[in-house]
Amino acid sequence: MTKSLLVLAGDGVGPEVMPQALRVLERVCERTGLTVGISTGLVGGAAIDGEGRPLSDDTLARARAADAVLFGSVGGPKWDGQPFDNRPELAILKLRSELGLFANLRPATVFAPLVEASTLKPEVVRGLDLMIVRESTGGIYFGEPRGIETLPNGDRRGFNTESYSTPEIERVARVAFELARGRQNRVTSVEKANVMESGLVWREVVQALRDRDYPDVALSHMYADNCAMQLARNPRQFDVIVTGNLFGDLLSDLASMLTGSLGLLPSATLGAPDAAGRRPALYEPIHGSAPDIAGKGIANPLAQILSLAMLLRWSFGLEDEAKAVEAAVIAALADGARTADLGGTLSTVEMGDAVLERL
Ligand code: NAD
Ligand code: IPM
Ligand code: MN
């Protein structure tokens, strides 16, 4: 089997954790005979420095052509002075929207060896296996009108628009229902239907889709503020959460701390399959460039490695290899391997070693 992969390491800790995931990929290739044609590109702040823009047309075209994109992280204080329409974060936003990557899957799994690492009590988080499906090409991130204007009295006004239409809601809800069928068969749809019209439409569309096409799946609805509280109170009540772009961003960072560290959470962002069944996809940790620890060689590479596992599963169809990588991560943790965010002393590379030794 031959696959093509575009690797975009980006900024900050991105280029530190990415090589650890690529070492794991190399090992998987040796084990399976898989051949991966890897190309690399600049993205985010690195691309601003090198190419003047956070995402060049060439890099975007190569992302489109690849079987999958493995992404690190973008942004950092170095680029704070960039014009808003040339900031590093636009790279990931543009990749999501241009490639039609509307479903951002963010699994929050508490690995048994890390039960004590969570800031929550072990009895609250033990065994947690939650999947957040975050809509990722719509909502207030992309809604129009948006902008900044100066009012007649000289005051400034910044504005954004939250908007969701039936097809945007249906396609992401479909992903959530399908995933639920392979899990505990429960979906919680999260919005603010008590305040926002977009939330009201979201709720109605998700319910109608469930009644029409997924009557076997248990669906409940929850306001986003309550969901944040419930995630801290009793996270195991959830199986699959489906929600909009902004709420999904917030709730997934919160969910990461249930697992022990933001440095553990991977994600897959998927588009719709084309006629040939090929599905555009990008894989990235949910964390950012971590400027406070960048350059020290201490970032946790597990979110990047687990993102690679998701890539093996969703884009390369290598379920057994994905499981093997996940098992190697858990085995390393069980043997006490910990980076600083988990209270340990291993460097990024040593944590990569620990996973490879067990793979
Ligand atoms: P962040 O996720 O970069 O960091 C938040 C905290 O988590 C920091 O204390 C950091 O040290 C820690 N952390 C993150 N990843 C870690 C890892 N792998 N190992 C150990 N600790 C880790 O969020 P932030 O500080 O709010 O944002 C920094 C920059 O990253 C900003 O420019 C932001 O826009 C950008 N960002 C990018 C992405 C992305 O590229 N997908 C995601 C989130 C934030
Ligand atoms: C994430 C990040 C991005 C987002 C930023 C960097 C644009 O926070 O992937 O969670 O808000 O989607
Ligand atoms: Mn985020």
Coordinates of C-alpha atoms and ligand atoms in Angstrom, one line a residue:
M1 CA 0.0 0.0 0.0
T2 CA 1.3 3.5 -0.9
K3 CA -0.1 6.6 0.7
S4 CA 0.8 10.3 0.5
L5 CA 1.1 12.4 3.6
L6 CA 1.7 16.2 4.0
V7 CA 3.4 17.0 7.3
L8 CA 3.0 20.6 8.6
A9 CA 4.8 20.9 11.9
G10 CA 4.2 24.7 12.3
D11 CA 5.5 26.7 15.3
G12 CA 6.5 26.4 18.9
V13 CA 6.3 22.8 20.2
G14 CA 4.9 21.6 16.9
P15 CA 8.4 20.9 15.4
E16 CA 9.4 19.3 18.7
V17 CA 6.6 16.8 18.9
M18 CA 6.2 16.1 15.2
P19 CA 9.4 14.1 14.8
Q20 CA 8.3 11.7 17.5
A21 CA 5.1 10.9 15.6
L22 CA 7.1 10.4 12.4
R23 CA 9.4 8.0 14.2
V24 CA 6.3 6.0 15.1
L25 CA 5.1 6.2 11.5
E26 CA 8.4 4.9 10.3
R27 CA 8.1 1.9 12.6
V28 CA 4.6 1.2 11.4
C29 CA 5.8 1.2 7.8
E30 CA 8.5 -1.3 8.7
R31 CA 6.0 -3.6 10.4
T32 CA 3.4 -3.4 7.7
G33 CA 5.1 -2.8 4.4
L34 CA 3.2 0.4 4.1
T35 CA 4.9 3.0 1.9
V36 CA 4.2 6.7 2.7
G37 CA 5.3 9.4 0.5
I38 CA 5.9 12.3 2.9
S39 CA 6.2 15.9 1.9
T40 CA 6.6 18.8 4.3
G41 CA 5.6 22.4 4.2
L42 CA 5.7 25.6 6.2
V43 CA 2.6 26.7 8.0
G44 CA 1.6 29.4 10.5
G45 CA 4.2 31.7 11.8
A46 CA 7.0 29.7 10.1
A47 CA 5.3 30.2 6.8
I48 CA 4.8 34.0 7.5
D49 CA 8.6 34.2 8.1
G50 CA 9.5 32.0 5.1
E51 CA 6.8 32.8 2.5
G52 CA 5.0 35.9 3.8
R53 CA 1.7 34.2 4.4
P54 CA 0.5 31.6 7.0
L55 CA -0.6 29.2 4.3
S56 CA 0.7 29.4 0.7
D57 CA -1.4 28.3 -2.3
D58 CA 1.2 25.7 -3.0
T59 CA 0.9 24.2 0.5
L60 CA -2.9 24.3 0.3
A61 CA -2.8 22.5 -3.1
R62 CA -0.5 19.8 -1.7
A63 CA -2.8 19.4 1.3
R64 CA -5.7 18.9 -1.1
A65 CA -3.8 16.3 -3.1
A66 CA -2.5 14.3 -0.1
D67 CA -4.3 11.3 1.4
A68 CA -3.9 13.0 4.8
V69 CA -2.4 16.0 6.5
L70 CA -0.5 15.6 9.8
F71 CA -0.5 19.0 11.5
G72 CA 1.5 20.3 14.5
S73 CA 0.5 23.7 15.9
V74 CA 0.7 27.3 14.9
G75 CA 1.0 30.7 16.5
G76 CA 3.0 32.4 19.2
P77 CA 4.0 35.8 20.6
K78 CA 6.6 36.3 17.8
W79 CA 3.7 37.0 15.4
D80 CA 1.5 39.1 17.7
G81 CA 2.2 42.1 15.6
Q82 CA 0.9 40.6 12.4
P83 CA -2.1 42.1 10.8
F84 CA -5.2 40.2 11.9
D85 CA -5.8 39.0 8.3
N86 CA -2.3 37.5 8.2
R87 CA -2.1 35.8 11.6
P88 CA -0.6 32.3 12.0
E89 CA -3.9 30.8 13.2
L90 CA -5.5 31.5 9.8
A91 CA -3.5 28.5 8.4
I92 CA -5.5 25.9 10.3
L93 CA -8.8 27.8 9.8
K94 CA -8.2 28.0 6.1
L95 CA -7.1 24.3 5.8
R96 CA -10.4 23.3 7.6
S97 CA -12.6 25.5 5.4
E98 CA -10.8 25.0 2.0
L99 CA -10.7 21.2 2.4
G100 CA -14.2 21.0 3.8
L101 CA -13.1 19.4 7.0
F102 CA -16.4 19.9 8.9
A103 CA -16.2 17.2 11.6
N104 CA -13.5 17.6 14.2
L105 CA -13.3 14.4 16.3
R106 CA -11.7 15.0 19.8
P107 CA -11.6 11.9 21.9
A108 CA -11.0 12.3 25.6
T109 CA -9.9 9.0 27.0
V110 CA -8.6 8.5 30.6
F111 CA -5.8 5.9 30.3
A112 CA -5.7 3.6 33.3
P113 CA -2.1 4.5 34.3
L114 CA -3.1 8.2 34.4
V115 CA -6.2 8.1 36.6
E116 CA -4.2 9.8 39.3
A117 CA -2.9 12.5 36.9
S118 CA -6.2 14.2 36.4
T119 CA -6.9 17.2 38.6
L120 CA -10.3 15.6 39.2
K121 CA -10.8 12.7 41.7
P122 CA -9.9 9.3 40.3
E123 CA -13.4 8.0 41.0
V124 CA -14.9 10.7 38.8
V125 CA -12.6 10.1 35.7
R126 CA -11.7 6.4 35.9
G127 CA -12.6 4.7 32.6
L128 CA -13.7 7.9 30.9
D129 CA -14.1 7.4 27.1
L130 CA -15.7 10.5 25.6
M131 CA -15.9 11.6 22.0
I132 CA -16.5 15.3 21.2
V133 CA -17.6 15.9 17.7
R134 CA -17.0 19.6 17.0
E135 CA -18.3 21.3 13.9
S136 CA -15.3 23.0 12.4
T137 CA -16.1 24.9 9.2
G138 CA -19.0 27.0 10.4
G139 CA -20.5 28.9 13.3
I140 CA -19.2 32.1 14.7
Y141 CA -15.6 31.2 13.4
F142 CA -16.7 31.8 9.8
G143 CA -20.1 33.6 10.0
E144 CA -20.7 36.8 8.1
P145 CA -21.0 39.7 8.8
R146 CA -17.8 40.1 10.8
G147 CA -15.5 42.9 11.3
I148 CA -14.4 46.0 13.3
E149 CA -16.0 49.4 12.7
T150 CA -15.6 52.8 14.2
L151 CA -18.9 54.3 15.4
P152 CA -19.8 58.0 14.8
N153 CA -18.9 58.8 18.4
G154 CA -15.4 57.3 17.8
D155 CA -16.1 54.1 19.8
R156 CA -14.8 50.8 18.2
R157 CA -17.2 47.9 17.7
G158 CA -16.1 44.3 16.9
F159 CA -18.7 41.9 15.7
N160 CA -19.1 38.3 14.6
T161 CA -22.0 36.2 13.5
E162 CA -23.1 32.8 14.8
S163 CA -25.0 31.0 12.1
Y164 CA -25.9 27.3 11.3
S165 CA -28.0 26.0 8.5
T166 CA -29.7 22.6 8.1
P167 CA -27.1 20.9 5.9
E168 CA -24.2 22.1 8.1
I169 CA -25.9 20.7 11.2
E170 CA -27.1 17.5 9.6
R171 CA -23.7 16.4 8.2
V172 CA -21.9 16.8 11.5
A173 CA -24.7 15.3 13.5
R174 CA -24.6 12.3 11.1
V175 CA -21.0 11.8 12.0
A176 CA -21.9 11.8 15.7
F177 CA -24.7 9.4 15.3
E178 CA -22.6 7.0 13.2
L179 CA -19.8 7.1 15.8
A180 CA -22.3 6.5 18.6
R181 CA -23.5 3.3 17.0
G182 CA -20.0 1.9 17.3
R183 CA -19.8 3.0 21.0
Q184 CA -22.5 3.3 23.7
N185 CA -25.1 4.5 21.2
R186 CA -25.7 7.8 23.0
V187 CA -25.4 11.4 21.7
T188 CA -25.6 14.6 23.6
S189 CA -26.2 17.6 21.4
V190 CA -24.9 20.9 22.9
E191 CA -26.0 24.5 22.1
K192 CA -27.6 27.5 23.7
A193 CA -31.1 27.1 22.3
N194 CA -32.4 29.1 25.3
V195 CA -30.5 32.2 24.0
M196 CA -29.5 31.8 20.4
E197 CA -31.6 31.2 17.3
S198 CA -28.7 29.3 15.8
G199 CA -28.9 27.0 18.8
L200 CA -32.7 26.6 18.4
V201 CA -32.2 25.5 14.7
W202 CA -29.3 23.2 15.8
R203 CA -31.5 21.4 18.3
E204 CA -34.5 21.0 15.9
V205 CA -32.3 19.7 13.1
V206 CA -30.4 17.2 15.2
Q207 CA -33.6 15.9 16.7
A208 CA -35.3 15.6 13.3
L209 CA -32.3 13.8 11.9
R210 CA -32.3 11.4 14.8
D211 CA -36.0 10.7 14.5
R212 CA -35.7 10.1 10.8
D213 CA -32.5 8.2 10.3
Y214 CA -31.1 7.1 13.8
P215 CA -34.1 6.1 15.9
D216 CA -31.9 3.5 17.6
V217 CA -29.5 6.1 19.0
A218 CA -30.4 7.8 22.3
L219 CA -30.3 11.6 21.9
S220 CA -30.4 14.2 24.6
H221 CA -29.9 18.0 24.4
M222 CA -27.9 20.1 26.8
Y223 CA -27.1 23.8 27.1
A224 CA -23.4 24.5 26.7
D225 CA -23.0 26.1 30.1
N226 CA -24.5 23.1 31.8
C227 CA -22.4 20.8 29.7
A228 CA -19.2 22.5 30.9
M229 CA -20.4 22.0 34.5
Q230 CA -21.4 18.4 33.8
L231 CA -18.0 17.6 32.3
A232 CA -16.4 18.5 35.6
R233 CA -19.1 17.0 37.8
N234 CA -19.7 13.6 36.1
P235 CA -18.0 13.3 32.7
R236 CA -18.8 9.6 32.3
Q237 CA -22.5 10.4 31.7
F238 CA -21.4 11.3 28.2
D239 CA -20.6 9.1 25.2
V240 CA -20.6 11.3 22.1
I241 CA -21.1 15.1 22.4
V242 CA -21.9 16.9 19.2
T243 CA -21.6 20.7 19.2
G244 CA -20.8 23.8 17.2
N245 CA -17.4 25.3 16.5
L246 CA -16.9 27.6 19.5
F247 CA -18.5 25.5 22.2
G248 CA -16.5 22.5 20.9
D249 CA -13.3 24.4 21.1
L250 CA -13.9 25.3 24.7
L251 CA -15.4 22.0 25.9
S252 CA -12.5 19.9 24.3
D253 CA -9.9 21.9 26.2
L254 CA -11.8 21.4 29.4
A255 CA -12.2 17.6 28.6
S256 CA -8.4 17.3 28.1
M257 CA -7.8 18.1 31.7
L258 CA -10.0 15.2 32.7
T259 CA -7.4 12.9 31.0
G260 CA -4.5 14.5 32.8
S261 CA -3.0 17.0 30.3
L262 CA -3.8 19.0 27.3
G263 CA -0.7 17.4 25.8
L264 CA -2.6 14.1 25.5
L265 CA -5.5 14.9 23.3
P266 CA -5.4 14.2 19.6
S267 CA -7.9 15.1 17.0
A268 CA -9.1 14.1 13.5
T269 CA -10.8 16.6 11.2
L270 CA -12.7 14.9 8.5
G271 CA -14.5 16.0 5.4
A272 CA -17.1 14.2 3.2
P273 CA -16.0 11.2 1.2
D274 CA -15.8 11.9 -2.6
A275 CA -17.3 9.6 -5.3
A276 CA -14.3 7.3 -5.0
G277 CA -14.7 7.1 -1.2
R278 CA -11.6 9.3 -0.6
R279 CA -12.1 11.5 2.4
P280 CA -10.1 14.7 3.1
A281 CA -8.6 14.6 6.5
L282 CA -6.3 16.4 8.8
Y283 CA -4.9 15.2 12.1
E284 CA -3.5 17.4 14.9
P285 CA -3.2 17.7 18.7
I286 CA -5.8 19.9 20.2
H287 CA -3.2 21.9 22.0
G288 CA -1.4 24.9 20.5
S289 CA 2.2 25.9 20.1
A290 CA 2.8 26.2 23.9
P291 CA 5.1 29.2 23.8
D292 CA 5.8 29.0 27.5
I293 CA 7.6 25.7 27.1
A294 CA 8.7 25.8 23.4
G295 CA 12.4 25.3 22.8
K296 CA 13.0 23.4 26.0
G297 CA 12.4 19.9 24.6
I298 CA 10.0 19.0 27.3
A299 CA 6.6 19.1 25.5
N300 CA 4.5 16.0 25.7
P301 CA 4.5 14.3 22.3
L302 CA 1.6 11.9 23.0
A303 CA -1.1 14.1 21.5
Q304 CA 0.9 14.2 18.3
I305 CA 1.6 10.5 18.4
L306 CA -2.1 9.7 19.1
S307 CA -3.1 12.0 16.2
L308 CA -0.9 9.7 14.1
A309 CA -2.8 6.7 15.4
M310 CA -6.1 8.4 14.4
L311 CA -4.6 9.0 11.0
L312 CA -3.7 5.3 10.6
R313 CA -7.3 4.4 11.6
W314 CA -9.3 6.9 9.6
S315 CA -7.2 7.6 6.5
F316 CA -5.0 4.6 6.0
G317 CA -7.5 2.0 7.2
L318 CA -4.9 0.4 9.5
E319 CA -7.1 -0.2 12.6
D320 CA -4.7 -2.8 14.1
E321 CA -1.7 -0.5 13.7
A322 CA -3.7 2.4 15.3
K323 CA -4.5 0.1 18.2
A324 CA -0.9 -1.0 18.5
V325 CA 0.3 2.6 18.7
E326 CA -2.3 3.4 21.4
A327 CA -1.4 0.3 23.3
A328 CA 2.3 1.3 23.2
V329 CA 1.4 4.7 24.6
I330 CA -0.6 3.2 27.4
A331 CA 2.2 0.6 28.1
A332 CA 4.8 3.4 28.3
L333 CA 2.5 5.3 30.7
A334 CA 2.0 2.2 32.7
D335 CA 5.7 1.8 33.1
G336 CA 5.9 5.3 34.6
A337 CA 7.0 7.3 31.5
R338 CA 5.9 10.9 32.2
T339 CA 6.8 14.3 30.7
A340 CA 6.7 17.4 32.9
D341 CA 3.0 18.2 32.2
L342 CA 2.2 14.8 33.8
G343 CA 4.5 15.4 36.7
G344 CA 7.5 13.5 35.3
T345 CA 11.0 14.3 34.0
L346 CA 11.2 12.8 30.5
S347 CA 12.1 15.0 27.6
T348 CA 10.0 15.0 24.4
V349 CA 12.5 12.6 22.7
E350 CA 12.7 10.3 25.7
M351 CA 8.9 10.0 25.7
G352 CA 9.1 9.2 22.0
D353 CA 11.7 6.5 22.9
A354 CA 9.4 5.1 25.5
V355 CA 6.6 4.6 23.1
L356 CA 8.8 3.2 20.3
E357 CA 10.4 0.7 22.7
R358 CA 6.9 -0.7 23.4
L359 CA 5.6 -0.7 19.9
Ligands
NAD1 P1 -1.6 26.1 24.2 O1 -2.4 24.9 23.9 O2 -0.5 26.3 23.2 O3 -1.0 26.0 25.7 C1 -1.8 26.0 26.8 C2 -1.0 25.4 28.0 O4 -0.9 24.0 27.8 C3 0.4 25.9 28.1 O5 0.7 26.0 29.5 C4 1.2 24.9 27.5 O6 2.5 24.8 28.0 C5 0.5 23.6 27.8 N1 0.7 22.6 26.7 C6 0.2 22.6 25.5 N2 0.6 21.6 24.7 C7 1.4 20.9 25.5 C8 2.2 19.7 25.4 N3 2.2 19.1 24.2 N4 3.0 19.3 26.4 C9 3.0 19.9 27.6 N5 2.2 21.1 27.8 C10 1.5 21.5 26.8 O7 -2.6 27.3 24.2 P2 -2.3 28.9 24.3 O8 -1.1 29.2 25.2 O9 -3.6 29.5 24.6 O10 -1.9 29.3 22.8 C11 -0.6 29.4 22.3 C12 -0.6 29.7 20.8 O11 -1.1 28.5 20.2 C13 -1.6 30.8 20.4 O12 -0.9 31.5 19.3 C14 -2.8 30.0 19.9 O13 -3.5 30.7 18.9 C15 -2.2 28.8 19.3 N6 -3.0 27.6 19.2 C16 -2.9 26.9 18.1 C17 -3.6 25.7 17.9 C18 -3.4 24.9 16.7 O14 -2.4 25.1 16.0 N7 -4.2 23.9 16.4 C19 -4.4 25.2 19.0 C20 -4.5 26.0 20.1 C21 -3.8 27.2 20.2
IPM2 C1 -7.9 24.5 18.1 C2 -7.4 25.9 18.2 C3 -7.8 26.7 17.0 C4 -9.3 26.8 17.1 C5 -7.2 28.0 16.7 C6 -5.7 28.0 16.8 C7 -7.6 28.7 15.5 O1 -7.7 26.5 19.4 O2 -7.7 23.8 17.2 O3 -8.6 24.1 19.1 O4 -9.8 27.7 17.8 O5 -10.0 26.0 16.4
MN3 MN -8.6 25.2 20.8

